[in-house]
C-alpha cells in the first residue's frame, strides 16, 4: 500500500514511521544470520557520502509527520519564490506592496462598515450567516498574511541606513506598536460564537488595524499624479462613515426605547437603514425639522448628536477646504502674479501692446510648464536630485549639440545644472547683429530664424530643437564676441541660455574639454572668417566688374557722342 501511494504521488516521499520496540529488535537480531563486516570504504567514498549527506540535510529538515507516514514538504522560502515575493520590501517604491495594502484596506473597511451594521440592524439572519461568515474568514486570511508574511519583510531606517536583513526586520516589526495592534486585531474571539451565538460584536477587535489603512493612504498619494482627487474622495468617505455610525446609533437607541414608542424614535416603517441614515444626515448637518425628543435618554442622545455634529461637520468642511486649496495653490499663485503684474503696468501706464505681450507670456508659460519658474521647484531639492531630473529632462537635447560631442560627460552634467530656461514670444529678437555676445543658446522647443541680407529681413536659415547658436561669441576672445546676425523667434520658443562666466567656471575643472572646445571654436571662427572673406572677395570682384563694365559703357557713349558731333560739324 505504501509503495502504491509513492507511485501515485509521483515524487512525494512517504515513509512509514518505524516505532522502536526493544524486544522485537533483539529477537530479529538473534534470528538474523551473522554477516561478515564489510571492509571500510576508501577515504574518497567517505568524502562523497559526507557531501551527499550535507546536501540532503536541508531537505530532511522539511518533513511533516502525519498519522503513520512522513510527508516531505517544500520550505516556506520556495513558496515565496514561487509567488515572486522578495526577501525584503521597500514600502516607498514597491507597487506590489501598495496593491497588497489596498487589499488589506478593503478587508479593514469591510469590518469597519459591516460589524456595526450587523450588530445593530437585524440584517444577519440564520439563513445568510454562512455568507457573512465566509467574508469574515476571507478578511481574517488577509489580516494573517499581512501579519506573518508581508509586514516582517518591510525595510526600515536605522541611523540613515536601510536595513534589509530578515532577522532585523522581524525584530523591528515585533517591537513596534503596529505589531501589537495587528496581533490584537487577529485574536480569535470568534470562538465565543460556540457559546453565545453569532454575535458580530466579538469581531470588534478587527477594527483596530487602522495603521495599515493610513499607510495605504500615504503610499497611494505618493504615486498618484493628482493626489488631491483621492484626498477629496477619502474625506467624503470619512463623512459617509460618520453618518453610517450615527445611523447605527440611532437605530440602537430606537430599539432600546422601543420602535415606534415615541415620535422621536424610528417607527419601523420603510427601509430601516435608509430612514436611519436620513435622520443621521439631518442631525449631523443640523438641518433641523426633526421631532422633539420626549424622554431623558432621547434628550441626552440628541444633545450629544448636535454637539458632535457641529464639531465633526465643521472639521470635515475645513479639511475639504484645505484639500481643494492645496490642489489649486499653483493656479492661485499664477493668478496672483499675473494680477500684480497687470496692476503694476496699469499704474505706470505701460502701452497696451506691451501689456498684451506680457499676458501672452504668462499664459503660454503656465500652459506649457505648469509653473512660472522651474528653478524655484528644483532649488528645494538636493543637488543630486536636481542633477537626476536635469539629466532625464534635458540631457538628450544637450547631447545632440555638435559643439559638446567628445566632451567629458561630467562636464555636461555640471552644465545642465547651470542652464536657464527662457520663453520668447513670436517676433522677439533673441539677439541682434553687432551687440556684444555673452550667452550661448540651445533650442529646447520651437524655432528661431537667422536674418540677413541688405535690409536685414531675409531669412538665411531656420534653426529647430537641438540646434545651438551664439557659441562663436561665447568662445571667441577679443573683438570676436560680437553678434554676426539677427536671430528672431518664429513663434513661441523655449531656449536654454548658458552665459560666458558660467562656462568659464565649469571649464576650470575640465581642462581637456576646454582644449577640445577651443579647437572647435577656432575651427568655427576660421570657417566663419573664410565665409566672410569669400563673400567680401566676391563683393569686391563684383564691384570691380561693375566698375569695368560701367567704364566701358561710358567710353562707348563718349565715342558715339563724339562721332555724332563730328558728323554735324561742317567740312573745312
Coordinates of C-alpha atoms in Angstrom, one line a residue:
X1 CA 0.0 0.0 0.0
X2 CA 2.8 2.4 0.9
X3 CA 4.5 1.6 -2.5
X4 CA 1.3 2.4 -4.3
X5 CA 1.0 5.7 -2.6
X6 CA 4.5 6.5 -3.5
X7 CA 3.8 5.9 -7.2
X8 CA 0.6 7.8 -7.2
X9 CA 2.1 10.9 -5.6
X10 CA 5.0 10.9 -8.1
X11 CA 7.9 12.2 -6.2
X12 CA 6.3 12.9 -2.7
X13 CA 8.4 10.9 -0.3
X14 CA 6.2 8.8 2.0
X15 CA 8.0 6.6 4.5
X16 CA 6.5 4.5 7.3
X17 CA 7.4 5.6 10.9
X18 CA 9.1 2.6 12.4
X19 CA 8.3 2.5 16.1
X20 CA 11.1 1.2 18.2
X21 CA 10.4 -1.8 20.3
X22 CA 13.4 -3.3 22.3
X23 CA 12.0 -6.9 22.4
X24 CA 11.3 -7.0 18.7
X25 CA 14.6 -5.6 17.7
X26 CA 16.5 -8.0 19.9
X27 CA 14.6 -11.1 18.5
X28 CA 15.2 -10.0 15.0
X29 CA 18.9 -9.5 15.7
X30 CA 19.2 -13.1 17.1
X31 CA 17.3 -14.7 14.2
X32 CA 19.2 -12.8 11.5
X33 CA 22.2 -14.7 10.0
X34 CA 25.6 -13.4 11.0
X35 CA 27.4 -11.5 8.3
X36 CA 30.9 -10.5 8.0
X37 CA 31.7 -6.9 8.4
X38 CA 32.4 -5.3 5.0
X39 CA 35.8 -3.7 4.6
X40 CA 36.0 0.0 5.4
X41 CA 35.4 2.1 2.2
X42 CA 38.2 4.3 0.9
X43 CA 38.5 7.9 2.1
X44 CA 37.2 9.3 -1.2
X45 CA 34.0 7.4 -0.9
X46 CA 33.5 8.7 2.7
X47 CA 34.0 12.3 1.5
X48 CA 31.4 11.8 -1.2
X49 CA 29.0 10.4 1.3
X50 CA 29.5 13.3 3.6
X51 CA 28.8 15.7 0.7
X52 CA 25.6 13.8 -0.2
X53 CA 24.5 13.9 3.5
X54 CA 25.2 17.6 3.7
X55 CA 23.2 18.2 0.5
X56 CA 20.3 16.0 1.8
X57 CA 20.3 17.5 5.2
X58 CA 18.4 20.7 4.5
X59 CA 15.7 18.7 2.7
X60 CA 15.3 16.3 5.7
X61 CA 14.5 19.3 7.9
X62 CA 11.2 19.8 6.0
X63 CA 9.3 16.6 6.7
X64 CA 5.9 16.6 8.2
X65 CA 4.7 13.7 10.4
X66 CA 1.1 12.8 9.9
X67 CA -0.6 9.7 11.3
X68 CA 1.7 6.8 10.4
X69 CA 3.6 8.5 7.5
X70 CA 6.2 11.1 7.0
X71 CA 5.5 13.6 4.2
X72 CA 8.1 15.7 2.5
X73 CA 7.1 19.4 2.1
X74 CA 8.9 22.2 0.4
X75 CA 10.2 25.0 2.7
X76 CA 8.3 28.3 3.0
X77 CA 11.1 30.1 1.1
X78 CA 10.2 28.1 -2.0
X79 CA 6.6 29.1 -1.7
X80 CA 7.7 32.7 -1.5
X81 CA 9.9 32.3 -4.6
X82 CA 7.0 30.8 -6.5
X83 CA 4.9 33.8 -5.6
X84 CA 7.8 36.1 -6.6
X85 CA 7.9 37.7 -3.2
X86 CA 11.2 39.4 -2.4
X87 CA 13.1 38.8 0.8
X88 CA 12.7 42.5 1.7
X89 CA 10.1 45.0 0.7
X90 CA 10.7 48.7 0.0
X91 CA 7.5 50.3 1.1
X92 CA 8.2 53.5 -0.7
X93 CA 8.8 52.1 -4.2
X94 CA 7.3 48.6 -4.4
X95 CA 4.0 48.9 -6.3
X96 CA 3.1 45.2 -5.3
X97 CA 3.2 46.2 -1.7
X98 CA 0.8 49.1 -2.4
X99 CA -1.5 46.7 -4.1
X100 CA -1.4 44.4 -1.1
X101 CA -2.1 47.3 1.2
X102 CA -5.1 48.1 -0.9
X103 CA -6.4 44.5 -0.4
X104 CA -5.9 44.7 3.4
X105 CA -7.6 48.1 3.4
X106 CA -10.6 46.7 1.6
X107 CA -10.8 44.0 4.3
X108 CA -10.4 46.6 7.0
X109 CA -13.2 48.8 5.5
X110 CA -15.5 45.7 5.3
X111 CA -15.1 45.2 9.0
X112 CA -15.5 48.9 9.9
X113 CA -18.7 49.3 7.9
X114 CA -20.4 45.9 8.4
X115 CA -19.6 44.9 12.0
X116 CA -21.6 47.9 13.5
X117 CA -24.3 47.3 10.8
X118 CA -24.7 43.6 11.7
X119 CA -24.5 44.3 15.4
X120 CA -27.3 46.8 15.4
X121 CA -29.6 46.1 12.4
X122 CA -31.3 42.7 12.0
X123 CA -29.6 42.0 8.7
X124 CA -27.7 38.9 9.9
X125 CA -30.1 36.1 10.0
X126 CA -29.7 32.3 10.3
X127 CA -30.4 31.9 6.6
X128 CA -27.5 34.2 5.5
X129 CA -25.0 33.6 8.3
X130 CA -22.9 31.4 6.1
X131 CA -22.2 34.3 3.7
X132 CA -21.3 36.7 6.4
X133 CA -19.0 34.0 7.9
X134 CA -17.3 33.4 4.6
X135 CA -16.5 37.0 4.1
X136 CA -15.2 37.2 7.7
X137 CA -12.9 34.3 7.0
X138 CA -11.5 35.9 3.9
X139 CA -10.8 39.2 5.8
X140 CA -9.1 37.2 8.5
X141 CA -6.9 35.5 6.0
X142 CA -5.8 38.9 4.6
X143 CA -5.0 40.1 8.2
X144 CA -3.0 36.9 8.9
X145 CA -1.0 37.1 5.7
X146 CA -0.2 40.7 6.4
X147 CA 0.9 39.9 9.9
X148 CA 3.0 36.8 9.1
X149 CA 4.3 37.4 5.5
X150 CA 4.4 41.0 4.4
X151 CA 5.0 43.2 7.5
X152 CA 8.1 41.2 8.7
X153 CA 9.6 41.9 5.3
X154 CA 9.2 45.7 5.2
X155 CA 12.5 47.5 5.3
X156 CA 13.2 50.3 7.8
X157 CA 15.7 53.0 8.5
X158 CA 18.2 52.9 11.4
X159 CA 20.6 55.8 11.6
X160 CA 20.2 56.7 8.0
X161 CA 20.9 53.1 6.8
X162 CA 18.3 51.0 5.1
X163 CA 18.0 47.7 7.0
X164 CA 17.0 44.8 4.8
X165 CA 18.2 41.9 6.9
X166 CA 15.4 39.4 7.5
X167 CA 16.1 38.9 11.2
X168 CA 16.5 42.6 11.9
X169 CA 13.3 43.4 10.0
X170 CA 11.4 40.8 12.1
X171 CA 12.8 42.2 15.4
X172 CA 11.9 45.8 14.4
X173 CA 8.3 44.9 13.5
X174 CA 7.8 42.7 16.6
X175 CA 8.9 45.6 18.8
X176 CA 6.6 48.1 17.2
X177 CA 3.2 49.2 18.4
X178 CA 1.8 48.3 14.9
X179 CA 2.7 44.6 15.6
X180 CA 0.8 44.7 18.9
X181 CA -2.3 46.2 17.3
X182 CA -2.1 43.7 14.4
X183 CA -1.9 40.8 16.9
X184 CA -4.9 42.1 18.8
X185 CA -6.8 42.6 15.6
X186 CA -6.5 38.9 14.7
X187 CA -7.2 37.4 18.2
X188 CA -9.9 34.7 17.6
X189 CA -12.7 36.0 19.8
X190 CA -14.9 34.3 17.2
X191 CA -14.6 31.2 19.3
X192 CA -17.2 32.8 21.5
X193 CA -19.7 32.1 18.7
X194 CA -19.9 28.5 20.1
X195 CA -21.0 29.8 23.5
X196 CA -23.0 32.9 22.8
X197 CA -24.1 32.5 19.1
X198 CA -23.0 34.5 16.0
X199 CA -22.7 38.0 17.5
X200 CA -20.7 40.4 15.3
X201 CA -19.6 42.3 18.4
X202 CA -17.0 39.6 19.0
X203 CA -15.2 40.8 15.9
X204 CA -14.9 44.4 17.1
X205 CA -11.1 44.0 17.5
X206 CA -10.8 43.7 13.7
X207 CA -11.3 47.5 13.5
X208 CA -8.0 48.1 15.4
X209 CA -5.9 47.6 12.2
X210 CA -6.1 51.2 11.3
X211 CA -2.3 51.6 10.8
X212 CA -2.5 49.7 7.5
X213 CA -5.3 52.0 6.3
X214 CA -3.4 55.2 6.9
X215 CA -0.2 53.7 5.5
X216 CA -2.1 52.8 2.3
X217 CA -3.3 56.4 2.0
X218 CA 0.2 57.7 2.3
X219 CA 1.7 55.3 -0.2
X220 CA -1.1 55.8 -2.7
X221 CA -0.9 59.6 -2.5
X222 CA 2.9 59.4 -3.2
X223 CA 2.4 57.6 -6.5
X224 CA -0.7 59.4 -7.8
X225 CA -0.3 62.2 -10.3
X226 CA -3.3 64.1 -9.0
X227 CA -3.4 63.0 -5.3
X228 CA -5.9 65.8 -4.4
X229 CA -8.7 63.9 -6.2
X230 CA -8.1 60.9 -3.9
X231 CA -8.0 63.2 -0.9
X232 CA -11.4 64.6 -1.8
X233 CA -12.8 61.1 -2.2
X234 CA -11.2 60.0 1.1
X235 CA -12.6 63.0 3.0
X236 CA -16.0 62.3 1.6
X237 CA -15.7 58.7 2.7
X238 CA -14.9 59.9 6.3
X239 CA -18.2 61.9 6.2
X240 CA -20.2 59.0 4.9
X241 CA -18.7 56.6 7.5
X242 CA -19.5 59.0 10.4
X243 CA -23.1 59.3 9.1
X244 CA -23.2 55.5 8.9
X245 CA -22.1 55.1 12.6
X246 CA -24.7 57.7 13.6
X247 CA -27.4 55.9 11.8
X248 CA -26.4 52.7 13.6
X249 CA -26.5 54.5 16.9
X250 CA -29.9 56.0 16.1
X251 CA -31.4 52.5 15.4
X252 CA -29.8 51.2 18.5
X253 CA -31.4 54.0 20.6
X254 CA -34.7 53.4 18.9
X255 CA -34.5 49.7 19.6
X256 CA -33.6 50.5 23.2
X257 CA -36.5 52.8 23.7
X258 CA -38.9 50.6 21.6
X259 CA -39.6 51.0 17.9
X260 CA -42.5 53.4 17.4
X261 CA -42.8 54.0 21.1
X262 CA -42.5 57.8 20.7
X263 CA -42.5 60.3 17.9
X264 CA -38.7 60.7 18.1
X265 CA -37.6 57.1 17.6
X266 CA -37.7 55.1 14.4
X267 CA -41.3 53.9 13.7
X268 CA -40.3 50.7 12.0
X269 CA -41.7 51.6 8.6
X270 CA -39.9 51.6 5.2
X271 CA -36.3 50.7 4.7
X272 CA -34.8 50.8 8.2
X273 CA -31.2 51.7 7.2
X274 CA -32.2 54.5 4.7
X275 CA -34.6 56.0 7.2
X276 CA -32.0 56.0 10.0
X277 CA -29.3 57.3 7.6
X278 CA -31.6 60.1 6.6
X279 CA -32.1 61.0 10.3
X280 CA -28.3 60.9 10.8
X281 CA -27.7 63.3 7.9
X282 CA -30.3 65.8 9.1
X283 CA -28.9 65.7 12.7
X284 CA -25.2 65.9 12.0
X285 CA -25.6 68.7 9.4
X286 CA -28.0 70.4 11.8
X287 CA -30.7 70.9 9.2
X288 CA -33.5 70.8 11.8
X289 CA -37.2 70.0 11.4
X290 CA -36.9 66.8 13.4
X291 CA -39.3 65.5 16.0
X292 CA -38.6 66.7 19.5
X293 CA -37.2 64.1 21.9
X294 CA -39.6 63.1 24.7
X295 CA -37.6 61.1 27.3
X296 CA -34.4 62.0 29.2
X297 CA -32.5 59.4 27.2
X298 CA -33.7 60.9 23.9
X299 CA -32.8 64.4 25.0
X300 CA -29.3 63.4 26.1
X301 CA -28.8 61.4 22.9
X302 CA -30.0 64.4 20.7
X303 CA -27.8 66.9 22.6
X304 CA -24.7 64.7 22.1
X305 CA -25.6 64.3 18.4
X306 CA -25.9 68.1 17.9
X307 CA -22.6 68.8 19.7
X308 CA -20.7 66.1 17.8
X309 CA -22.4 67.1 14.6
X310 CA -21.2 70.7 14.8
X311 CA -17.7 69.6 15.6
X312 CA -17.4 66.8 13.1
X313 CA -19.1 68.6 10.2
X314 CA -17.0 71.8 10.7
X315 CA -13.8 69.7 10.8
X316 CA -14.6 67.9 7.6
X317 CA -15.6 71.1 5.8
X318 CA -12.2 72.7 6.9
X319 CA -10.3 69.6 5.8
X320 CA -12.1 69.7 2.4
X321 CA -11.2 73.4 2.1
X322 CA -7.5 72.6 2.8
X323 CA -7.5 69.8 0.2
X324 CA -9.0 71.9 -2.5
X325 CA -6.8 74.9 -1.5
X326 CA -3.7 72.7 -1.8
X327 CA -4.8 71.4 -5.2
X328 CA -5.3 74.9 -6.6
X329 CA -2.3 76.5 -4.9
X330 CA -0.3 76.7 -8.1
X331 CA -3.1 78.2 -10.1
X332 CA -3.8 80.7 -7.3
X333 CA -0.1 81.7 -7.3
X334 CA -0.1 82.1 -11.1
X335 CA -3.2 84.3 -10.9
X336 CA -1.8 86.4 -8.1
X337 CA 1.5 87.0 -10.0
X338 CA -0.4 87.9 -13.2
X339 CA -2.8 90.3 -11.4
X340 CA 0.1 92.0 -9.6
X341 CA 2.0 92.5 -12.9
X342 CA -1.1 93.9 -14.7
X343 CA -1.7 96.2 -11.8
X344 CA 1.9 97.4 -12.0
X345 CA 1.7 98.0 -15.7
X346 CA -1.6 100.0 -15.3
X347 CA 0.0 102.1 -12.5
X348 CA 2.8 103.2 -14.8
X349 CA 0.6 103.5 -18.0
X350 CA 2.5 100.8 -19.9
X351 CA 1.3 100.7 -23.6
X352 CA -1.5 98.2 -24.3
X353 CA 0.7 96.3 -26.9
X354 CA 3.3 95.6 -24.2
X355 CA 0.6 94.6 -21.7
X356 CA -0.8 92.1 -24.2
X357 CA 2.6 90.5 -24.8
X358 CA 3.2 90.2 -21.0
X359 CA -0.2 88.5 -20.6
X360 CA 0.6 86.2 -23.5
X361 CA 3.9 85.2 -21.9
X362 CA 2.2 84.4 -18.6
X363 CA -0.4 82.3 -20.3
X364 CA 1.9 80.3 -22.5
X365 CA 4.5 79.7 -19.8
X366 CA 1.8 78.4 -17.4
X367 CA 0.1 76.2 -20.0
X368 CA 3.4 74.7 -21.3
X369 CA 5.2 74.2 -17.9
X370 CA 2.5 74.3 -15.3
X371 CA 4.7 76.8 -13.3
X372 CA 6.3 80.2 -13.9
X373 CA 9.9 79.3 -12.8
X374 CA 11.2 75.8 -12.8
X375 CA 14.3 76.8 -10.8
X376 CA 12.1 77.6 -7.7
X377 CA 10.9 74.0 -7.6
X378 CA 14.4 72.5 -8.1
X379 CA 16.1 74.7 -5.5
X380 CA 14.2 72.9 -2.7
X381 CA 15.9 69.6 -3.7
X382 CA 19.4 68.3 -3.1
X383 CA 22.0 68.8 -5.9
X384 CA 22.0 65.0 -6.7
X385 CA 18.2 65.0 -7.3
X386 CA 18.4 68.2 -9.3
X387 CA 21.0 66.6 -11.5
X388 CA 18.9 63.4 -11.9
X389 CA 15.9 65.4 -13.0
X390 CA 18.0 67.6 -15.3
X391 CA 19.6 64.5 -16.9
X392 CA 16.2 63.0 -17.6
X393 CA 14.7 66.2 -19.0
X394 CA 17.5 68.0 -20.8
X395 CA 20.4 65.6 -21.4
X396 CA 19.0 64.2 -24.6
X397 CA 18.8 67.7 -26.1
X398 CA 22.2 68.9 -25.0
X399 CA 23.8 65.6 -26.1
X400 CA 22.7 66.3 -29.7
X401 CA 24.8 69.5 -29.8
X402 CA 27.8 69.0 -32.0
X403 CA 29.8 71.5 -30.0
X404 CA 29.8 69.3 -26.9
X405 CA 30.4 66.0 -28.6
X406 CA 33.5 64.4 -27.2
X407 CA 33.5 66.5 -24.0
X408 CA 33.6 65.0 -20.6
X409 CA 30.2 63.6 -19.6
X410 CA 30.5 65.0 -16.1
X411 CA 31.2 68.5 -17.6
X412 CA 27.9 68.2 -19.4
X413 CA 26.1 67.2 -16.2
X414 CA 27.5 70.3 -14.4
X415 CA 26.4 72.4 -17.3
X416 CA 22.9 71.0 -17.2
X417 CA 22.5 72.4 -13.6
X418 CA 23.6 75.9 -14.8
X419 CA 21.3 76.2 -17.8
X420 CA 18.5 78.7 -17.6
X421 CA 15.2 78.3 -19.5
X422 CA 13.6 81.3 -21.1
X423 CA 10.5 81.6 -23.3
X424 CA 10.5 84.0 -26.2
X425 CA 7.3 85.2 -27.9
X426 CA 6.7 85.3 -31.6
X427 CA 8.7 88.1 -33.2
X428 CA 11.0 88.6 -30.2
X429 CA 14.7 89.3 -31.0
X430 CA 16.9 86.7 -29.3
X431 CA 20.0 88.7 -30.3
X432 CA 20.9 91.5 -32.7
X433 CA 23.8 91.9 -35.1
X434 CA 26.7 93.8 -33.6
X435 CA 25.8 93.6 -30.0
X436 CA 28.3 92.0 -27.5
X437 CA 27.6 88.3 -27.0
X438 CA 27.8 86.9 -23.5
X439 CA 25.4 83.9 -23.9
X440 CA 25.1 80.8 -25.9
X441 CA 21.6 79.5 -26.8
X442 CA 20.3 75.9 -27.1
X443 CA 16.8 75.5 -28.6
X444 CA 14.7 73.3 -26.3
X445 CA 11.4 73.8 -28.1
X446 CA 10.2 75.9 -31.1
X447 CA 12.1 77.5 -33.9
X448 CA 14.2 80.6 -34.5
X449 CA 15.2 82.4 -37.7
X450 CA 18.6 83.9 -38.6
X451 CA 18.0 87.1 -40.6
X452 CA 20.4 88.8 -43.0
X453 CA 20.6 90.4 -46.4
X454 CA 20.9 94.0 -47.4
X455 CA 17.8 95.0 -45.5
X456 CA 18.4 92.5 -42.6
X457 CA 15.0 90.9 -43.2
X458 CA 15.9 87.9 -45.4
X459 CA 15.6 84.5 -43.6
X460 CA 19.0 82.9 -44.0
X461 CA 18.3 79.7 -42.0
X462 CA 15.7 78.3 -39.6
X463 CA 17.0 76.6 -36.5
X464 CA 14.9 74.0 -34.7
X465 CA 15.0 72.0 -31.4
X466 CA 18.5 70.8 -30.6
X467 CA 20.3 73.5 -32.6
X468 CA 22.8 75.8 -30.9
X469 CA 23.8 79.3 -31.8
X470 CA 25.8 82.1 -30.2
X471 CA 28.7 79.8 -29.5
X472 CA 31.1 82.0 -31.6
X473 CA 30.5 85.0 -29.3
X474 CA 30.8 82.8 -26.2
X475 CA 34.1 81.1 -27.1
X476 CA 35.8 83.9 -29.1
X477 CA 38.2 86.4 -27.4
X478 CA 39.0 90.0 -28.2
X479 CA 36.7 91.5 -30.8
X480 CA 35.3 88.3 -31.9
X481 CA 32.4 88.3 -29.4
X482 CA 30.1 90.4 -31.5
X483 CA 26.9 89.0 -32.9
X484 CA 27.1 88.3 -36.6
X485 CA 23.4 88.2 -37.4
X486 CA 19.9 88.9 -36.1
X487 CA 18.0 86.0 -34.6
X488 CA 14.2 86.2 -34.2
X489 CA 11.8 83.7 -32.6
X490 CA 9.5 82.2 -35.2
X491 CA 6.6 81.5 -32.8
X492 CA 6.9 80.5 -29.2
X493 CA 10.4 79.4 -28.5
X494 CA 11.8 77.9 -25.3
X495 CA 15.6 78.3 -25.2
X496 CA 18.4 77.2 -22.8
X497 CA 20.9 80.0 -22.0
X498 CA 24.5 79.5 -20.9
X499 CA 26.4 82.6 -20.1
X500 CA 30.2 83.1 -20.7
X501 CA 31.1 83.5 -17.0
X502 CA 29.3 80.2 -16.0
X503 CA 31.0 78.3 -18.9
X504 CA 34.5 79.6 -17.8
X505 CA 33.8 78.5 -14.2
X506 CA 32.9 75.0 -15.4
X507 CA 35.8 74.6 -17.8
X508 CA 38.3 75.4 -15.0
X509 CA 37.7 71.9 -13.7
X510 CA 37.8 70.2 -17.1
X511 CA 41.0 71.3 -19.0
X512 CA 40.7 68.6 -21.6
X513 CA 37.2 69.6 -22.5
X514 CA 38.3 73.2 -22.6
X515 CA 41.0 72.4 -25.1
X516 CA 38.5 70.5 -27.3
X517 CA 36.1 73.4 -27.2
X518 CA 38.8 75.9 -28.1
X519 CA 39.8 73.8 -31.1
X520 CA 36.2 73.6 -32.2
X521 CA 35.9 77.3 -31.6
X522 CA 38.9 78.1 -33.7
X523 CA 37.6 75.8 -36.5
X524 CA 34.2 77.6 -36.4
X525 CA 35.9 81.0 -36.4
X526 CA 38.2 80.1 -39.3
X527 CA 35.2 78.8 -41.2
X528 CA 33.2 82.0 -40.5
X529 CA 36.1 84.2 -41.4
X530 CA 36.6 82.3 -44.6
X531 CA 33.0 82.6 -45.5
X532 CA 33.1 86.4 -44.7
X533 CA 36.4 86.7 -46.7
X534 CA 35.0 84.9 -49.7
X535 CA 31.8 86.9 -49.5
X536 CA 33.8 90.2 -49.3
X537 CA 36.1 89.0 -52.2
X538 CA 33.1 88.2 -54.3
X539 CA 31.7 91.6 -53.4
X540 CA 35.0 93.3 -54.5
X541 CA 35.2 91.3 -57.7
X542 CA 31.6 92.1 -58.4
X543 CA 32.1 95.8 -57.8
X544 CA 35.2 95.7 -60.0
X545 CA 33.3 94.0 -62.7
X546 CA 30.5 96.6 -62.4
X547 CA 33.1 99.4 -62.5
X548 CA 34.8 97.9 -65.5
X549 CA 31.6 97.5 -67.5
X550 CA 30.3 100.9 -66.5
X551 CA 33.6 102.5 -67.6
X552 CA 33.3 100.7 -71.0
X553 CA 29.8 101.8 -71.3
X554 CA 30.7 105.4 -70.6
X555 CA 33.6 105.3 -73.0
X556 CA 31.4 103.8 -75.7
X557 CA 28.8 106.5 -75.1
X558 CA 31.5 109.2 -75.3
X559 CA 32.9 107.8 -78.6
X560 CA 29.4 107.6 -80.0
X561 CA 28.7 111.2 -78.9
X562 CA 31.9 112.4 -80.5
X563 CA 31.1 110.6 -83.7
X564 CA 27.7 112.3 -83.9
X565 CA 29.3 115.7 -83.2
X566 CA 31.9 115.1 -85.9
X567 CA 29.1 114.4 -88.4
X568 CA 27.3 117.6 -87.5
X569 CA 30.4 119.8 -87.9
X570 CA 30.9 121.3 -91.5
X571 CA 33.8 120.1 -93.5
X572 CA 36.7 122.6 -93.7

